[in-house]
Coordinates of C-alpha atoms in Angstrom, one line a residue:
M304 CA -18.2 -4.8 21.7
L305 CA -18.4 -2.2 19.1
S306 CA -21.9 -1.1 18.4
D307 CA -23.1 -0.6 15.0
R308 CA -23.4 3.4 15.6
E309 CA -19.8 3.4 16.6
L310 CA -18.6 1.2 13.5
F311 CA -20.6 3.8 11.1
N312 CA -18.9 6.7 9.9
E313 CA -21.3 9.4 8.6
N314 CA -19.1 11.4 6.3
F315 CA -17.5 8.0 4.6
Y316 CA -21.0 6.7 4.0
L317 CA -22.3 10.0 2.4
A318 CA -19.0 10.1 -0.1
A319 CA -19.6 6.6 -1.0
N320 CA -23.1 7.0 -1.5
Q321 CA -23.7 9.8 -3.6
D322 CA -27.5 8.7 -4.0
V323 CA -27.9 8.5 -0.3
A324 CA -26.0 12.0 0.1
A325 CA -28.5 13.6 -2.3
A326 CA -31.7 12.1 -0.4
V327 CA -30.2 13.1 2.9
S328 CA -30.1 16.9 1.5
K329 CA -33.6 16.5 0.2
G330 CA -34.7 15.1 3.9
E331 CA -35.9 12.1 2.6
F332 CA -33.8 10.5 5.5
A333 CA -32.7 12.2 8.6
S334 CA -28.8 11.3 8.2
G335 CA -26.5 8.5 6.5
F336 CA -27.4 6.0 9.3
D337 CA -30.9 6.1 8.8
H338 CA -30.7 4.8 5.3
F339 CA -27.8 2.5 6.5
S340 CA -30.0 1.0 9.1
Q341 CA -33.3 0.8 6.7
F342 CA -31.4 -0.2 3.3
G343 CA -27.8 0.0 3.0
E344 CA -27.0 -3.1 5.3
F345 CA -29.2 -5.5 3.1
E346 CA -27.8 -3.8 0.0
R347 CA -24.4 -4.8 1.5
R348 CA -23.2 -1.4 1.7
N349 CA -20.2 -0.5 3.5
P350 CA -20.8 1.5 6.7
S351 CA -17.3 3.0 7.0
A352 CA -13.6 2.2 6.0
F353 CA -13.2 -0.3 8.5
F354 CA -15.5 -3.0 7.6
D355 CA -16.1 -4.2 3.9
S356 CA -19.1 -6.5 3.1
A357 CA -17.7 -8.1 0.7
Y358 CA -14.8 -9.2 1.8
Y359 CA -16.4 -10.5 5.1
L360 CA -19.0 -12.8 3.4
Q361 CA -16.3 -14.1 1.1
Q362 CA -14.2 -15.0 3.8
N363 CA -17.0 -16.5 5.9
L364 CA -19.3 -18.9 4.0
D365 CA -21.3 -19.8 7.1
V366 CA -22.2 -16.0 7.1
A367 CA -23.0 -15.8 3.6
T368 CA -25.1 -18.7 3.7
E369 CA -27.3 -17.1 6.7
V370 CA -27.3 -13.6 4.6
N371 CA -28.4 -15.5 1.2
A372 CA -31.1 -17.1 3.3
G373 CA -32.3 -13.6 4.6
K374 CA -31.6 -14.3 8.5
T375 CA -29.1 -11.6 9.2
T376 CA -26.7 -9.1 7.5
A377 CA -22.8 -9.0 7.2
F378 CA -22.8 -6.0 9.3
E379 CA -25.3 -7.4 11.8
H380 CA -23.7 -10.5 11.8
F381 CA -20.0 -8.8 12.6
I382 CA -21.5 -6.6 15.3
V383 CA -23.5 -9.2 17.1
F384 CA -20.9 -12.3 16.6
G385 CA -18.2 -12.0 14.3
Q386 CA -16.2 -9.3 16.3
S387 CA -16.0 -11.7 19.8
E388 CA -15.2 -14.3 17.3
R389 CA -12.4 -12.8 16.1
R390 CA -13.3 -12.7 12.7
N391 CA -11.7 -9.9 10.2
P392 CA -13.7 -7.0 9.1
N393 CA -11.8 -6.0 6.5
L394 CA -8.4 -7.1 4.0
L395 CA -6.3 -4.5 5.8
F396 CA -7.2 -5.5 10.2
D397 CA -6.1 -8.7 10.8
T398 CA -7.4 -9.7 14.4
G399 CA -4.9 -12.3 15.1
F400 CA -1.7 -10.1 13.9
Y401 CA -3.2 -7.3 15.8
L402 CA -3.1 -9.4 19.3
R403 CA 0.1 -10.9 18.6
N404 CA 1.7 -7.6 18.5
N405 CA 0.0 -5.6 21.2
S406 CA 0.0 -7.8 24.4
D407 CA -1.9 -4.9 26.4
V408 CA -4.6 -5.1 24.2
A409 CA -4.6 -8.9 23.9
V410 CA -4.9 -8.8 27.4
A411 CA -8.0 -6.5 27.5
V412 CA -9.7 -9.1 25.0
G413 CA -8.7 -11.8 26.8
A414 CA -10.7 -10.1 29.9
D415 CA -13.5 -9.8 27.7
L416 CA -13.3 -6.2 28.3
L417 CA -13.5 -5.4 24.5
T418 CA -12.6 -6.7 21.1
G419 CA -9.9 -6.4 18.8
I420 CA -11.7 -4.1 16.4
E421 CA -13.1 -1.9 18.7
H422 CA -9.7 -1.1 20.5
F423 CA -8.5 -0.5 17.1
V424 CA -11.2 1.8 16.0
K425 CA -11.7 3.6 19.5
F426 CA -7.8 4.0 20.3
G427 CA -5.4 1.8 17.8
A428 CA -5.8 4.1 15.0
D429 CA -4.8 7.3 16.6
E430 CA -2.2 5.4 18.4
L431 CA -0.4 4.9 15.1
R432 CA -0.7 0.8 15.8
N433 CA -1.0 -1.2 12.9
P434 CA -3.9 -3.0 11.8
S435 CA -2.2 -5.8 10.0
R436 CA 1.6 -7.0 7.9
F437 CA -0.3 -5.1 4.9
F438 CA -0.4 -1.7 6.4
D439 CA 2.8 0.4 8.1
T440 CA 1.1 3.6 10.1
N441 CA 4.5 4.8 10.4
F442 CA 5.8 4.3 7.1
Y443 CA 2.4 5.7 5.3
L444 CA 2.6 8.9 7.4
N445 CA 5.8 9.6 6.8
R446 CA 6.0 9.1 3.1
N447 CA 2.6 11.3 2.8
P448 CA 2.9 14.3 5.0
D449 CA -0.4 15.4 3.7
V450 CA -2.0 12.5 5.3
A451 CA 0.0 12.9 8.3
R452 CA -1.3 16.6 8.7
A453 CA -4.7 15.4 8.2
T454 CA -4.5 12.9 11.3
Q455 CA -3.0 15.6 13.2
K456 CA -6.6 17.4 12.5
D457 CA -8.3 14.4 13.6
E458 CA -9.5 14.5 10.0
I459 CA -9.0 10.8 9.2
T460 CA -6.6 7.9 10.5
G461 CA -3.8 6.7 8.2
V462 CA -5.5 3.6 7.4
E463 CA -8.7 4.9 6.6
H464 CA -6.9 7.1 4.5
Y465 CA -5.3 4.5 2.5
I466 CA -8.8 2.7 2.3
E467 CA -10.9 5.5 0.9
F468 CA -7.9 7.2 -1.0
G469 CA -4.6 6.1 -0.9
Q470 CA -5.1 2.9 -2.9
F471 CA -6.6 4.4 -5.7
E472 CA -3.8 7.7 -6.0
G473 CA -1.0 4.8 -6.3
R474 CA 0.3 5.4 -2.7
I475 CA 1.7 2.3 -1.1
P476 CA 0.5 1.3 2.5
R477 CA 4.0 -0.3 3.8
Q478 CA 7.7 -0.9 2.6
L479 CA 7.4 -3.8 0.2
F480 CA 11.0 -4.5 -1.0
S481 CA 13.9 -3.8 0.7
Q482 CA 15.9 -3.1 -2.2
M483 CA 16.1 -3.4 -6.0
F484 CA 18.5 -5.4 -8.1
V485 CA 18.1 -4.7 -11.9
F486 CA 20.2 -6.8 -14.6
G487 CA 20.3 -5.7 -18.1
D488 CA 22.2 -4.1 -20.7
S489 CA 21.0 -0.5 -20.4
L490 CA 19.5 1.4 -17.3
S491 CA 20.1 5.0 -18.5
D492 CA 20.8 7.2 -21.5
D493 CA 23.6 9.8 -22.4
G494 CA 21.5 12.4 -20.7
N495 CA 21.6 11.1 -17.0
L496 CA 24.9 9.7 -17.5
F497 CA 25.8 13.1 -18.6
A498 CA 24.4 14.8 -15.4
L499 CA 26.2 11.9 -13.1
T500 CA 29.6 12.8 -14.3
G501 CA 29.0 16.4 -13.9
G502 CA 29.6 16.7 -17.7
A503 CA 32.9 14.8 -18.2
V504 CA 31.2 11.6 -20.0
P505 CA 29.6 12.3 -22.7
P506 CA 32.1 15.5 -23.1
S507 CA 29.2 17.7 -24.5
P508 CA 25.9 17.6 -26.1
P509 CA 24.8 16.2 -28.6
Y510 CA 25.8 13.2 -26.7
F511 CA 27.6 10.9 -29.2
N512 CA 26.4 7.5 -28.2
G513 CA 23.2 6.1 -28.3
R514 CA 19.7 8.2 -27.3
F515 CA 19.8 11.7 -27.1
S516 CA 17.6 12.8 -24.0
N517 CA 17.8 13.9 -20.5
G518 CA 14.6 11.8 -19.3
L519 CA 13.9 9.5 -16.6
V520 CA 14.4 5.7 -17.0
W521 CA 12.1 3.1 -15.9
V522 CA 14.4 2.4 -13.0
E523 CA 14.6 6.2 -11.8
D524 CA 10.6 6.2 -12.4
L525 CA 9.9 2.9 -10.3
A526 CA 12.3 2.7 -7.5
P527 CA 10.8 6.3 -5.8
T528 CA 7.6 4.9 -6.3
L529 CA 8.4 1.7 -4.1
A530 CA 9.9 4.2 -1.7
L531 CA 13.6 2.7 -2.7
P532 CA 16.4 4.8 -3.2
V533 CA 18.0 4.7 -6.8
N534 CA 22.3 4.8 -6.8
P535 CA 22.8 5.9 -10.2
S536 CA 26.8 5.2 -9.9
T537 CA 25.9 1.3 -10.7
N538 CA 25.9 -0.1 -14.2
F539 CA 24.8 3.2 -15.8
A540 CA 25.2 2.5 -19.6
V541 CA 25.8 4.9 -22.6
G542 CA 23.8 4.4 -24.8
G543 CA 24.2 1.3 -26.9
A544 CA 25.4 0.1 -23.5
T545 CA 29.0 0.2 -24.9
S546 CA 30.1 1.8 -21.5
G547 CA 29.2 2.3 -18.2
T548 CA 30.7 4.9 -15.2
L549 CA 33.3 2.2 -14.2
N550 CA 34.6 1.1 -18.0
T551 CA 33.2 4.3 -19.8
G552 CA 35.0 4.0 -23.3
S553 CA 35.9 0.4 -23.0
S554 CA 34.5 -2.6 -24.9
L555 CA 30.6 -3.7 -23.8
L556 CA 29.4 -4.4 -20.8
P557 CA 29.0 -7.9 -18.7
G558 CA 26.3 -9.8 -20.3
L559 CA 23.1 -10.9 -18.2
Q560 CA 24.5 -14.0 -17.5
Q561 CA 27.9 -12.5 -16.4
Q562 CA 26.0 -9.8 -14.3
I563 CA 24.0 -12.5 -12.6
D564 CA 27.1 -14.7 -11.9
N565 CA 29.0 -12.0 -10.6
F566 CA 26.4 -10.8 -7.9
V567 CA 25.9 -14.8 -6.7
V568 CA 29.6 -14.8 -6.0
A569 CA 29.6 -11.5 -4.2
N570 CA 26.4 -12.6 -2.1
R571 CA 27.8 -15.8 -1.8
A572 CA 24.9 -17.2 -3.4
S573 CA 22.5 -15.6 -1.3
A574 CA 19.5 -13.6 -1.9
D575 CA 17.6 -10.9 0.1
P576 CA 14.2 -12.8 0.0
N577 CA 12.5 -8.9 0.5
G578 CA 14.5 -8.1 -2.5
L579 CA 12.9 -6.9 -5.8
Y580 CA 15.2 -8.6 -8.7
V581 CA 14.8 -7.7 -12.3
V582 CA 16.0 -8.7 -15.6
W583 CA 15.7 -6.4 -18.5
A584 CA 17.4 -6.7 -21.6
G585 CA 17.4 -4.5 -24.2
A586 CA 16.3 -1.5 -21.8
K587 CA 16.9 1.3 -24.1

C-alpha cells in the first residue's frame, strides 16, 4: 500500500502553500510534511498533485460524513482504506480504467501486491502509462516538448505538470476532437486568401473585397489550440462571402443550409462522433 510519505510531495506542498513555505524557512516547521501531518491534512490541503481532498470528499459522501464528524481526514481515509477499496484520489486517476488498460498491474493488484495508485505513483507515471481516459501522456509530452524535457530530467511527470501548471496555461490533456467541421459564410479574409493563392486572388493589395487584413481568423486560432490541422483550401471567402478558392469571382457561396445538406450527402448521413461541428453565420 502507498504510504502517507509516498503520496506526499514536498516541493508541491510548499509551492502550493506559501504560508507554510514561509514558516518552514523560519524554522517553525521542520518540513512541509511536518506541517501537513500536524495541520495541513486536517485543513484539507492537498499533499501532492496525485491527491485532491475536495474531489475525494465530493465523490465519497460516506467519507465526507466521517470527516465532518472529526473521525478521520480525507487523506488518512484514502491511505488506510480508500486506495485498497479502489476509490479514485483525483479527477485524472481512474482506478478502473488503469487496471483495465494495464493487465500486468491488474494481476499484481489482484494478488494484493500493491494498489493501482501505488503502481502509478511509483512506476506508471514514469512509464508513460495513462491514468485515465481524460489524460493522454504521450499526446501531452509530444505536444509540449518543454514538459517532455522536464520529465526526462525526472523533475516532474506529465500528469503532475498538467495538474500543477498545464491546465492553467491552456494546455490540453488529450486529443479532444478528431477533426473540426465549420459551416458558415466566411472563414477567412482577403489577406489570408491572398497568401493562400500566392498573390493571385485578390490580385494585389489593397484587397478589393471585404476587410483589408492579414490577421488570422478564429478558425485558424482555435484549431491549433485543439491540436487540429487547418486546411485553408476549403471554403475560404473573399470578404463579403462573395467568392471562395473554388469559385473566385462567381456568385455567392452556398448558404448555411446548402453547406450542411452537401455535407450530409457527401458523408452519407453519418457524422464523426468525435468531431467538432461549428455553425457560424456572418463570421467576418
